[in-house]
Amino acid sequence: MSTYVERFPAEAKVIRSAFYVSFVSLAIGALMGLLQTLHRTGMFEVFSEPGTYYTVLTTHGVFLVIAFTIWFLVGVFVWAVTTSLDRGVESLRFTWSWYGLMSLGTALAGIAILAGFVDDWPIVGDVSADVLFTFYAPLQAHPMFYLGLAIFIVGTWVAGVDWFRSWWVWKQENPDERIPLPTFMVLTTMLMWYIATLGVAVAVLAFLLPWSLGLLETVNPLLTRTLFWFFGHPVVYFWLMPAYMMWYLLLPKISGGRLFSDPLARVVFILFLILSVPTGIHHQYLDPGISEGFKFIAMTNTMFLLLPSLLTAFTVVASMEHGARQRGGEGHFGWLKALPWGNPAFTGMALAGLMFAAGGFSGMINAGMNINYLVHNSFWVPGHFHLTVGTAVALTFMASTYWFLPQLTGRKLFSRPLALVQVVLWFVGMTFMSNAMHRAGLLGIPRRTAEPWYDGFEFEAGVGSVGELNAQIALGGTLLTLSVAIFLVVVIGTALNGKSSEIETSVIPEPLSGPEDSPLVLDNLKLWTVIAVVLVVLAYTLPLASIIDRGGLLGPGGRAFPMSLDSLVVLAQLATEGALPR
Amino acid sequence: MNVHQYERYWLIAALVLIVAIIATVTYGAVGIGIAMIDDSEETVDPDALGEHERFSETGTHQVGENEYEVNVIAWQFSYEPGGSPDPPIEVPAGSEVTFYVTSEDVIHSFSVVGTNVNTMVIPGEVATMTVEFDEATEYGLLCNEYCGELHHDMEGEIIVHPEEEFDLFEIPAVDAPEQVDAGEEAEITVTLANERHQERSTTLAFEFDGDEQREDVTVDGESTEEVTFTVDTTDLEDDDYSWSVTVEDGMERTVDESGQLTVGEPEED
Ligand code: HEM
Ligand SMILES: [Cu+2]
Ligand SMILES: [Cu+2]
């Protein structure tokens, strides 16, 4: 009957606060995206020092895929747990404490990165973290970067505890009830996240942070890289599962129907829980020091991970069709016309789903072990993931914001037509940018490269020309940035809008096939967690043991390559000279 | 559990698709024989590559009738050999070449443009890959793994020479006096090694004080020849003179040696 903010005003404030951090990160990230497209296509010489490009790219990667996505999804998870259990958080102080930890982590890592735009700071000297979001050693960032990252992740762990706690208390009061689907989705996602983040936590806390502080002289670059990808693949599902959640919960509702099947939604989330982690080595198909057998196992697991996505495609389309038919849609394809295309939340999510299908195809190429030689680290790869995280996730989050904001503020959406233009513009811009990136990658043009033009050779385009591809990338990037600008206008406009009483109810309708059709075992989170852990142990024990056996825990030698650590040197000098204020 | 009939069909189709993709990749590995970069080589100390058996000898080496090994060190921000200031990587056409690539600093890639020769280069690890070069041509080489602020400048070149023009000469030793009295003859003996397994001919160019002498030499496979150049100092004033000897084999890689000859009494200082 009522909006979310009326039912849970304090929680609505938490969610709004998380969303706002997310949107600021999006704004910063998108601006960097624009600079990248203009510079690396040669359209416009943005940086007189091409090295600055990598500070920009680190900002783009970290602010978008760590801050924008995760800040948004913790907000969504608070909403999902509180609405579906129909109870507020157990302790608001506890909730704000993880919010605080995540903020502190974001600030530390963010400052370390952004400080790289200035060469020399008073007192602390050179602070920067131009290591990109993968921070592969021996490239070394300022310790503040690693520290921020660690604190941020601990913050998400505490947030997970908050949601488990809500569920636990609810379960004592409702011992015979099934876990409501939205809460089930949150819990399975968080279980996956706990397992996945172990990799990066060990990499950062045991190796990279002490190393950046000078406590360790060397690290094993292959080991820290493998631990990164232990986390780096499943983090993709940490972004994607909330987007799927929106497709399962909001999309059917907005289409005017009901979710097709509750049991299958549960199966999908369980598959993600157990299959997301033992696949990370597919990012290391071309790494020396890992045997072909381990790569093959990761490839097989990866392919089975297609299953939950393919099942989702079915359920989502079936639920939309059901909704359209409720609205009077008819015919084989005629029902498509009956969908609420005028609703930006619907249209955005539907377009996001469509692009995800395209991203799925290029993903199958990436995952195809020996086919990967052709595309690895080429421009094809960002072409691929701007369809997945950059659209399936990002556009779904933006589109669902149009549904969430009125719920969270009690204010009407600022401008529906503008919001509609925004989601369509994203689709058009991404079509240009992503398609051209894929094609450029097939010519051998590398990713993560400020000026991909060389003295000794040129890239040969079979169809069209490199210039034409560059023009499309720059055009696409410009449209995308414009789209983000419009998104921010709508968000700010809504926040400033007057209160309205005509906002639809936030209650999610019951699925067509409800939880009573789900076997009880699906809710046995312990069982699925154990299976997930066993699979991870099977997939990772031998590769990690072999890497450590070959190169040692701290690697076979080598040095650190600080992307600048002058500040520590300066501090050390000040300390030894006694000039440091006490 | 209640699974809709269409959903069941879809599930089966999805599983078939997954199995088909795995089968395709397996066929690529087993049937076509596309090997993955693996862990066949031992680790190396990136700080001591100069003492390493393989990496102290970077460049191309013949190891069989048509088989070659190329040892490459990637560094911020070039390849040795392959990129400047080193010469390009040179191999003959019609050969099977195994690259051994490692890094002395951070993670790089070794990626040959327009081919599927593409590997990560990780300090401490050695990436190996075997490639067949059929035709004489040139390839661009680039680093596609971010490795620092000049990453975009990291490039190189691979030149595939016609088989009959490809040489691997070295000058392992030169026997030359440091000083001769004015009016005496100086003999400079150059040892020329042919590291190919086939007999090869080339020209040695010897230069002394602006005068050039040339000598055609034929060397058996995997052996050496000595060539002596004689310098007459009769018309020379007492002074220090430099000489050099260069292999003129048409390769991009320069093989040369040089030294000094003092004519008359060495100056004391
Ligand atoms: C305004 C919209 C955007 C533009 C114009 C844009 C543009 C680009 C370009 C050109 C690159 C490639 C840079 C290179 O490899 O040299 C890139 C990389 C990347 N983008 Fe975006 N992007 C946008 C939005 C997004 C969004 C919404 C996400 C994710 C939520 C995202 C995630 C990434 C990531 C993770 C990378 C890779 C960073 C790295 O290689 O370290 N981008 N972007
Ligand atoms: Cu992955
Ligand atoms: Cu590089």
XYZ file of C-alpha atoms in Angstrom, chain A residues 19 31 55 75 83 111 152 203 207 245 275 304 308 348 375 410 419 447 533:
19
model
C 23.157 5.289 -3.730
C 34.184 11.549 -17.008
C 45.910 7.504 -13.553
C 21.673 -0.368 -1.019
C 11.030 -5.605 2.427
C 42.477 9.606 -2.467
C 36.239 -1.441 2.046
C 46.733 -11.069 -1.498
C 51.516 -9.761 0.747
C 17.738 -9.853 -8.835
C 30.267 -22.182 -9.671
C 28.861 -24.606 -16.918
C 22.372 -20.007 -14.721
C 16.392 0.312 -19.472
C 41.589 -11.737 -28.052
C 8.565 9.734 -1.601
C 14.915 9.179 -18.163
C 43.570 -2.517 -24.358
C 33.903 -24.561 -0.683
